[in-house]
């Protein structure tokens, strides 16, 4: 590893169906302009494919120690990043923990990097070994359940690396995530090349939700035309940046994209996460549907009943979100997170029901 070229940045974690079944029939005249033309179906796109099922190539099987291969696959699946990208980082950094260079198994190198995945101690959390749970800013993780986040423990370090890649754009924007991991494009090229060799397909696959060709099933599966329009607007904002207080058209924050998606169909809901949480009717986990909102105990000033982050459900287990300025662009991702607080259904709020009635009457 060329330690002199390394520059790491530590990123603090945090920032900050449906419809009235049997109650109302939405008039076709209520619908806003048609679903965007970008929505279509490409026969070559496998929208059911899962990047985590990528098979191991002969090259990977012969190069990666079996115990580490299992960790790359386990933690890649848990966090939602490509296991072969995670493994390629481990190869490029320390040859899968086989390197005896300073800072790999103890101490740090002269760039300050430590452990099998070469974290700066400051990026890890301020200390090499951190009890879990405890308060810290960084990617320190307990990957083997022993209660300690140890930067020299492969299980812990690999989980921390997966979280860092996820935070910075993976699995959709792998190159951006790798650039944040080590800010050099030659590094990104090298890791990407290794990742392709490790996959039997010879590629770094993107998740189905990153492909606009997979949007049509999401929209068509919506429980109503209104929800389909809400989803279509939200999905059309993917790739745009996060902006605190943003309500478009060029950038949004987490609640801003939801506010505007509902407004696009003529429905008014509160602007902020703090207002949206009590506004919608609370629903049980497992009964959520597209168009519902999912809330998280994340961000400054938040607590167990005061969520600081919100996303919109687009399918079971998936939401569209604008997460934070350093978290990559607006995208579809998993809402299966430890910080998940609960779900609400704005379309069952009495005020929204009244809005729908008025819109229906106006359309007559």
Short mmCIF file of C-alpha atoms in Angstrom, two decimals:
data_model
loop_
_atom_site.label_atom_id
_atom_site.label_comp_id
_atom_site.label_asym_id
_atom_site.label_seq_id
_atom_site.Cartn_x
_atom_site.Cartn_y
_atom_site.Cartn_z
CA UNK A 1 0.00 0.00 0.00
CA UNK A 2 1.28 3.46 -0.90
CA UNK A 3 0.68 5.11 2.45
CA UNK A 4 2.11 8.48 1.43
CA UNK A 5 -0.68 8.96 -1.06
CA UNK A 6 -3.50 8.36 1.41
CA UNK A 7 -5.88 11.04 2.46
CA UNK A 8 -8.90 10.02 4.44
CA UNK A 9 -11.78 12.11 5.53
CA UNK A 10 -13.84 11.23 8.59
CA UNK A 11 -17.49 11.68 8.12
CA UNK A 12 -19.80 12.10 11.11
CA UNK A 13 -22.83 9.96 10.97
CA UNK A 14 -25.96 11.66 11.01
CA UNK A 15 -27.56 14.86 9.84
CA UNK A 16 -30.02 15.21 10.01
CA UNK A 17 -52.04 2.26 1.21
CA UNK A 18 -52.64 3.52 1.02
CA UNK A 19 -55.46 5.23 -0.30
CA UNK A 20 -58.63 5.11 1.52
CA UNK A 21 -59.46 1.58 0.52
CA UNK A 22 -63.17 1.47 0.06
CA UNK A 23 -63.51 5.06 1.27
CA UNK A 24 -62.87 7.10 -1.85
CA UNK A 25 -62.52 6.44 -5.51
CA UNK A 26 -60.10 8.89 -7.03
CA UNK A 27 -61.49 10.64 -10.08
CA UNK A 28 -59.33 10.38 -13.20
CA UNK A 29 -59.67 14.16 -13.51
CA UNK A 30 -57.79 14.50 -10.20
CA UNK A 31 -54.68 13.11 -11.77
CA UNK A 32 -51.84 15.48 -12.51
CA UNK A 33 -49.85 15.40 -15.81
CA UNK A 34 -48.88 11.95 -17.03
CA UNK A 35 -46.24 9.68 -15.57
CA UNK A 36 -42.81 10.75 -16.86
CA UNK A 37 -41.65 9.22 -20.11
CA UNK A 38 -38.45 7.91 -18.49
CA UNK A 39 -40.47 5.07 -17.01
CA UNK A 40 -40.27 2.02 -19.25
CA UNK A 41 -39.25 -1.57 -19.37
CA UNK A 42 -36.02 -2.86 -20.82
CA UNK A 43 -36.13 -6.60 -21.51
CA UNK A 44 -32.39 -6.78 -20.82
CA UNK A 45 -32.85 -5.50 -17.28
CA UNK A 46 -33.41 -8.07 -14.56
CA UNK A 47 -35.34 -6.05 -12.01
CA UNK A 48 -35.44 -8.98 -9.61
CA UNK A 49 -31.67 -9.46 -9.62
CA UNK A 50 -29.80 -8.96 -6.36
CA UNK A 51 -26.20 -7.70 -6.42
CA UNK A 52 -25.54 -9.61 -3.21
CA UNK A 53 -26.01 -12.94 -5.03
CA UNK A 54 -23.05 -12.24 -7.34
CA UNK A 55 -21.14 -15.51 -7.63
CA UNK A 56 -17.50 -15.85 -6.56
CA UNK A 57 -15.01 -16.12 -9.41
CA UNK A 58 -12.19 -18.65 -9.43
CA UNK A 59 -9.81 -15.75 -8.92
CA UNK A 60 -11.62 -14.66 -5.77
CA UNK A 61 -11.88 -18.20 -4.40
CA UNK A 62 -8.14 -18.73 -4.78
CA UNK A 63 -7.09 -15.31 -3.49
CA UNK A 64 -9.42 -14.50 -0.58
CA UNK A 65 -9.06 -16.46 2.69
CA UNK A 66 -12.32 -18.37 3.26
CA UNK A 67 -13.05 -16.74 6.62
CA UNK A 68 -12.63 -13.25 5.18
CA UNK A 69 -14.68 -14.11 2.10
CA UNK A 70 -17.56 -15.01 4.39
CA UNK A 71 -17.16 -11.73 6.24
CA UNK A 72 -17.16 -9.71 3.01
CA UNK A 73 -20.32 -11.47 1.88
CA UNK A 74 -22.04 -11.33 5.28
CA UNK A 75 -21.41 -7.67 5.99
CA UNK A 76 -21.90 -6.61 2.38
CA UNK A 77 -25.36 -8.16 2.44
CA UNK A 78 -26.16 -6.73 5.88
CA UNK A 79 -25.27 -3.16 4.95
CA UNK A 80 -26.28 -3.32 1.29
CA UNK A 81 -23.04 -2.96 -0.66
CA UNK A 82 -21.46 -5.27 -3.23
CA UNK A 83 -19.37 -7.89 -1.45
CA UNK A 84 -16.83 -7.94 -4.27
CA UNK A 85 -16.24 -4.19 -3.90
CA UNK A 86 -15.75 -4.64 -0.17
CA UNK A 87 -13.34 -7.51 -0.82
CA UNK A 88 -11.46 -5.46 -3.41
CA UNK A 89 -10.86 -2.74 -0.81
CA UNK A 90 -9.49 -5.37 1.55
CA UNK A 91 -7.20 -6.67 -1.16
CA UNK A 92 -5.91 -3.25 -2.17
CA UNK A 93 -5.38 -2.09 1.40
CA UNK A 94 -3.66 -5.02 3.13
CA UNK A 95 -3.86 -8.07 0.84
CA UNK A 96 -6.70 -9.40 2.99
CA UNK A 97 -4.83 -8.80 6.27
CA UNK A 98 -1.75 -10.72 5.06
CA UNK A 99 0.43 -7.62 4.91
CA UNK A 100 3.00 -7.11 7.67
CA UNK A 101 3.49 -3.42 6.99
CA UNK A 102 3.25 -1.02 9.95
CA UNK A 103 -0.30 -0.22 10.99
CA UNK A 104 -1.91 -3.39 9.68
CA UNK A 105 -1.89 -5.57 12.80
CA UNK A 106 -0.90 -2.94 15.38
CA UNK A 107 -0.18 0.77 15.63
CA UNK A 108 -0.56 2.98 12.57
CA UNK A 109 1.49 3.68 9.49
CA UNK A 110 2.97 7.13 9.05
CA UNK A 111 -0.21 8.26 7.29
CA UNK A 112 -2.19 7.29 10.40
CA UNK A 113 -4.01 4.29 8.88
CA UNK A 114 -4.70 1.16 10.93
CA UNK A 115 -6.12 -2.34 10.60
CA UNK A 116 -7.05 -4.62 7.70
CA UNK A 117 -9.24 -1.97 6.03
CA UNK A 118 -6.86 0.91 6.87
CA UNK A 119 -9.01 3.38 8.77
CA UNK A 120 -7.65 6.55 10.23
CA UNK A 121 -8.16 6.28 13.97
CA UNK A 122 -10.12 9.54 13.85
CA UNK A 123 -12.37 8.13 11.14
CA UNK A 124 -12.86 4.96 13.15
CA UNK A 125 -14.02 6.86 16.20
CA UNK A 126 -11.02 8.33 18.05
CA UNK A 127 -9.64 5.12 19.53
CA UNK A 128 -8.57 1.78 18.08
CA UNK A 129 -10.85 -0.19 20.42
CA UNK A 130 -14.24 1.23 21.37
CA UNK A 131 -16.87 -0.44 23.60
CA UNK A 132 -20.22 -0.90 21.89
CA UNK A 133 -22.57 0.75 22.59
CA UNK A 134 -20.94 4.08 23.35
CA UNK A 135 -20.99 7.61 22.00
CA UNK A 136 -18.51 8.38 19.22
CA UNK A 137 -18.31 9.89 15.75
CA UNK A 138 -16.99 7.45 13.20
CA UNK A 139 -17.38 4.03 11.62
CA UNK A 140 -16.30 1.86 14.56
CA UNK A 141 -18.38 -1.34 14.33
CA UNK A 142 -18.79 -4.58 16.21
CA UNK A 143 -18.82 -7.20 13.49
CA UNK A 144 -18.47 -10.28 15.68
CA UNK A 145 -20.73 -9.38 18.59
CA UNK A 146 -18.06 -9.30 21.29
CA UNK A 147 -19.01 -5.79 22.43
CA UNK A 148 -15.82 -4.17 21.13
CA UNK A 149 -15.25 -2.29 17.89
CA UNK A 150 -11.62 -3.16 17.19
CA UNK A 151 -10.01 -1.55 14.15
CA UNK A 152 -7.56 -4.52 13.94
CA UNK A 153 -10.33 -7.15 14.03
CA UNK A 154 -11.26 -8.10 10.43
CA UNK A 155 -14.91 -8.72 11.34
CA UNK A 156 -15.21 -5.25 12.86
CA UNK A 157 -13.14 -3.45 10.23
CA UNK A 158 -14.98 -5.02 7.28
CA UNK A 159 -18.35 -4.04 8.75
CA UNK A 160 -17.05 -0.50 9.31
CA UNK A 161 -15.80 -0.31 5.74
CA UNK A 162 -19.17 -1.49 4.42
CA UNK A 163 -20.90 1.24 6.41
CA UNK A 164 -18.49 3.87 5.10
CA UNK A 165 -19.02 2.80 1.48
CA UNK A 166 -22.78 2.78 1.99
CA UNK A 167 -22.75 6.22 3.56
CA UNK A 168 -20.90 7.64 0.58
CA UNK A 169 -22.94 6.30 -2.31
CA UNK A 170 -22.64 2.51 -2.63
CA UNK A 171 -24.14 0.38 -4.00
CA UNK A 172 -25.46 2.79 -6.65
CA UNK A 173 -22.44 5.07 -6.98
CA UNK A 174 -19.49 2.79 -6.24
CA UNK A 175 -16.84 5.03 -7.76
CA UNK A 176 -17.88 8.00 -5.66
CA UNK A 177 -17.89 5.86 -2.50
CA UNK A 178 -14.41 4.55 -3.27
CA UNK A 179 -13.11 8.05 -3.97
CA UNK A 180 -14.27 9.18 -0.53
CA UNK A 181 -12.63 6.09 0.97
CA UNK A 182 -9.29 7.13 -0.54
CA UNK A 183 -9.31 10.36 -2.48
CA UNK A 184 -7.41 9.32 -5.60
CA UNK A 185 -8.92 8.23 -8.90
CA UNK A 186 -6.08 5.80 -9.56
CA UNK A 187 -7.13 4.07 -6.33
CA UNK A 188 -10.74 3.93 -7.49
CA UNK A 189 -9.68 2.39 -10.81
CA UNK A 190 -7.53 -0.24 -9.10
CA UNK A 191 -10.21 -1.29 -6.61
CA UNK A 192 -12.87 -1.43 -9.31
CA UNK A 193 -10.65 -3.63 -11.47
CA UNK A 194 -10.09 -6.03 -8.55
CA UNK A 195 -13.81 -6.11 -7.79
CA UNK A 196 -14.58 -7.11 -11.38
CA UNK A 197 -12.04 -9.96 -11.21
CA UNK A 198 -13.63 -11.22 -8.00
CA UNK A 199 -17.12 -11.48 -9.54
CA UNK A 200 -17.94 -14.43 -11.75
CA UNK A 201 -19.79 -12.05 -14.06
CA UNK A 202 -16.65 -9.92 -14.41
CA UNK A 203 -18.56 -6.80 -13.45
CA UNK A 204 -19.60 -4.56 -10.58
CA UNK A 205 -23.35 -4.89 -10.69
CA UNK A 206 -25.69 -2.10 -9.72
CA UNK A 207 -28.82 -2.81 -7.66
CA UNK A 208 -32.10 -2.95 -9.58
CA UNK A 209 -33.40 0.18 -7.87
CA UNK A 210 -30.59 2.16 -9.50
CA UNK A 211 -31.95 1.40 -12.97
CA UNK A 212 -34.81 3.60 -14.22
CA UNK A 213 -35.93 0.67 -16.37
CA UNK A 214 -37.13 -0.98 -13.17
CA UNK A 215 -39.38 1.91 -12.20
CA UNK A 216 -42.46 0.79 -14.08
CA UNK A 217 -43.17 -2.19 -11.77
CA UNK A 218 -42.83 0.16 -8.77
CA UNK A 219 -45.31 2.64 -10.18
CA UNK A 220 -47.71 0.03 -11.58
CA UNK A 221 -47.79 -1.75 -8.21
CA UNK A 222 -48.97 1.41 -6.44
CA UNK A 223 -52.33 0.93 -4.68
CA UNK A 224 -53.91 3.89 -6.51
CA UNK A 225 -53.34 6.32 -9.35
CA UNK A 226 -52.65 9.08 -6.82
CA UNK A 227 -49.88 7.05 -5.23
CA UNK A 228 -48.51 6.20 -8.66
CA UNK A 229 -48.22 9.91 -9.41
CA UNK A 230 -46.57 10.58 -6.04
CA UNK A 231 -44.03 7.83 -6.67
CA UNK A 232 -43.35 8.95 -10.23
CA UNK A 233 -42.53 12.48 -9.07
CA UNK A 234 -40.26 11.26 -6.27
CA UNK A 235 -38.43 8.74 -8.46
CA UNK A 236 -37.81 11.43 -11.08
CA UNK A 237 -35.69 13.34 -8.53
CA UNK A 238 -33.07 10.59 -8.18
CA UNK A 239 -29.53 11.71 -8.79
CA UNK A 240 -30.20 15.24 -7.53
CA UNK A 241 -28.21 16.46 -4.51
CA UNK A 242 -29.31 16.87 -0.92
CA UNK A 243 -29.85 20.45 0.24
CA UNK A 244 -30.99 21.29 3.76
CA UNK A 245 -34.31 23.08 3.42
CA UNK A 246 -34.48 22.21 -0.27
CA UNK A 247 -37.83 21.74 -2.00
CA UNK A 248 -36.51 21.54 -5.56
CA UNK A 249 -36.43 21.69 -8.38
CA UNK A 250 -32.65 21.16 -8.30
CA UNK A 251 -32.14 19.79 -4.77
CA UNK A 252 -34.17 18.54 -1.81
CA UNK A 253 -33.85 17.58 1.82
CA UNK A 254 -35.46 14.44 3.24
CA UNK A 255 -38.86 15.93 3.99
CA UNK A 256 -38.74 18.37 1.08
CA UNK A 257 -38.91 15.70 -1.61
CA UNK A 258 -41.91 14.12 0.13
CA UNK A 259 -43.66 17.44 0.59
CA UNK A 260 -43.25 18.26 -3.09
CA UNK A 261 -44.29 14.78 -4.27
CA UNK A 262 -47.61 15.14 -2.47
CA UNK A 263 -48.00 18.75 -3.52
CA UNK A 264 -47.49 17.65 -7.14
CA UNK A 265 -50.83 15.80 -7.00
CA UNK A 266 -52.57 18.68 -5.23
CA UNK A 267 -52.28 17.45 -1.66
CA UNK A 268 -50.80 19.51 1.19
CA UNK A 269 -48.89 17.86 4.02
CA UNK A 270 -46.48 19.42 6.54
CA UNK A 271 -43.14 20.59 5.18
CA UNK A 272 -40.73 19.18 7.81
CA UNK A 273 -39.97 15.76 9.25
CA UNK A 274 -41.07 16.97 12.69
CA UNK A 275 -44.43 18.00 11.23
CA UNK A 276 -44.89 14.96 9.01
CA UNK A 277 -44.40 12.45 11.87
CA UNK A 278 -47.58 13.34 13.83
CA UNK A 279 -49.57 14.22 10.70
CA UNK A 280 -49.96 10.79 9.13
CA UNK A 281 -51.94 7.92 10.66
CA UNK A 282 -49.53 5.52 12.39
CA UNK A 283 -49.46 2.04 10.86
CA UNK A 284 -47.91 -1.22 12.00
CA UNK A 285 -44.62 -2.41 10.58
CA UNK A 286 -45.32 -5.00 7.92
CA UNK A 287 -48.46 -3.24 6.69
CA UNK A 288 -46.63 -0.35 5.03
CA UNK A 289 -47.38 0.34 1.37
CA UNK A 290 -45.93 2.56 -1.36
CA UNK A 291 -46.52 6.22 -0.58
CA UNK A 292 -46.32 5.69 3.18
CA UNK A 293 -43.62 7.47 5.13
CA UNK A 294 -40.90 5.78 7.17
CA UNK A 295 -39.18 7.65 9.99
CA UNK A 296 -35.83 7.28 11.74
CA UNK A 297 -34.32 8.29 15.05
CA UNK A 298 -31.39 9.97 13.31
CA UNK A 299 -29.89 13.43 13.25
CA UNK A 300 -29.22 16.12 15.86
CA UNK A 301 -32.00 16.97 18.30
CA UNK A 302 -33.93 13.77 17.64
CA UNK A 303 -35.11 11.12 20.04
CA UNK A 304 -37.28 8.02 20.46
CA UNK A 305 -40.47 9.92 19.51
CA UNK A 306 -38.92 12.82 17.66
CA UNK A 307 -37.59 11.53 14.32
CA UNK A 308 -35.04 13.54 12.40
CA UNK A 309 -35.10 11.68 9.10
CA UNK A 310 -37.85 10.48 6.77
CA UNK A 311 -38.13 8.50 3.56
CA UNK A 312 -41.00 7.44 1.31
CA UNK A 313 -41.81 3.75 0.88
CA UNK A 314 -41.67 2.67 -2.78
CA UNK A 315 -41.90 -1.10 -2.22
CA UNK A 316 -41.48 -3.56 0.63
CA UNK A 317 -38.14 -2.84 2.29
CA UNK A 318 -37.28 0.02 -0.08
CA UNK A 319 -37.67 3.78 0.15
CA UNK A 320 -36.56 6.85 -1.74
CA UNK A 321 -34.64 9.31 0.39
CA UNK A 322 -32.55 12.44 0.42
CA UNK A 323 -30.25 11.51 3.27
CA UNK A 324 -27.55 14.11 3.84
CA UNK A 325 -25.10 16.37 2.00
CA UNK A 326 -22.25 13.84 2.13
CA UNK A 327 -24.41 10.74 1.66
CA UNK A 328 -24.61 10.81 -2.11
CA UNK A 329 -27.52 11.80 -4.35
CA UNK A 330 -31.22 11.12 -3.82
CA UNK A 331 -31.75 7.42 -4.36
CA UNK A 332 -33.78 4.31 -3.58
CA UNK A 333 -32.33 2.34 -0.72
CA UNK A 334 -33.29 0.01 2.13
CA UNK A 335 -35.21 1.21 5.16
CA UNK A 336 -34.18 -1.82 7.21
CA UNK A 337 -32.09 0.13 9.72
CA UNK A 338 -31.58 -0.03 13.46
CA UNK A 339 -32.77 3.58 13.76
CA UNK A 340 -36.17 2.89 12.15
CA UNK A 341 -38.87 4.44 14.33
CA UNK A 342 -42.13 3.74 12.52
CA UNK A 343 -44.45 4.27 9.56
CA UNK A 344 -47.30 6.69 8.84
CA UNK A 345 -49.91 7.05 6.11
CA UNK A 346 -50.54 10.72 5.25
CA UNK A 347 -53.37 9.78 2.89
CA UNK A 348 -55.49 8.72 5.85
CA UNK A 349 -55.20 12.05 7.62
CA UNK A 350 -58.68 13.66 7.80
CA UNK A 351 -57.34 16.91 6.32
CA UNK A 352 -56.01 15.03 3.30
CA UNK A 353 -59.32 13.19 2.89
CA UNK A 354 -61.03 16.56 2.75
CA UNK A 355 -58.52 17.84 0.21
CA UNK A 356 -59.23 14.84 -2.00
CA UNK A 357 -62.97 15.47 -1.80
CA UNK A 358 -62.49 19.10 -2.82
CA UNK A 359 -60.29 18.12 -5.74
CA UNK A 360 -62.86 15.55 -6.85
CA UNK A 361 -65.67 18.10 -6.68
CA UNK A 362 -63.60 20.66 -8.60
CA UNK A 363 -63.00 18.08 -11.33
CA UNK A 364 -66.72 17.40 -11.82
#
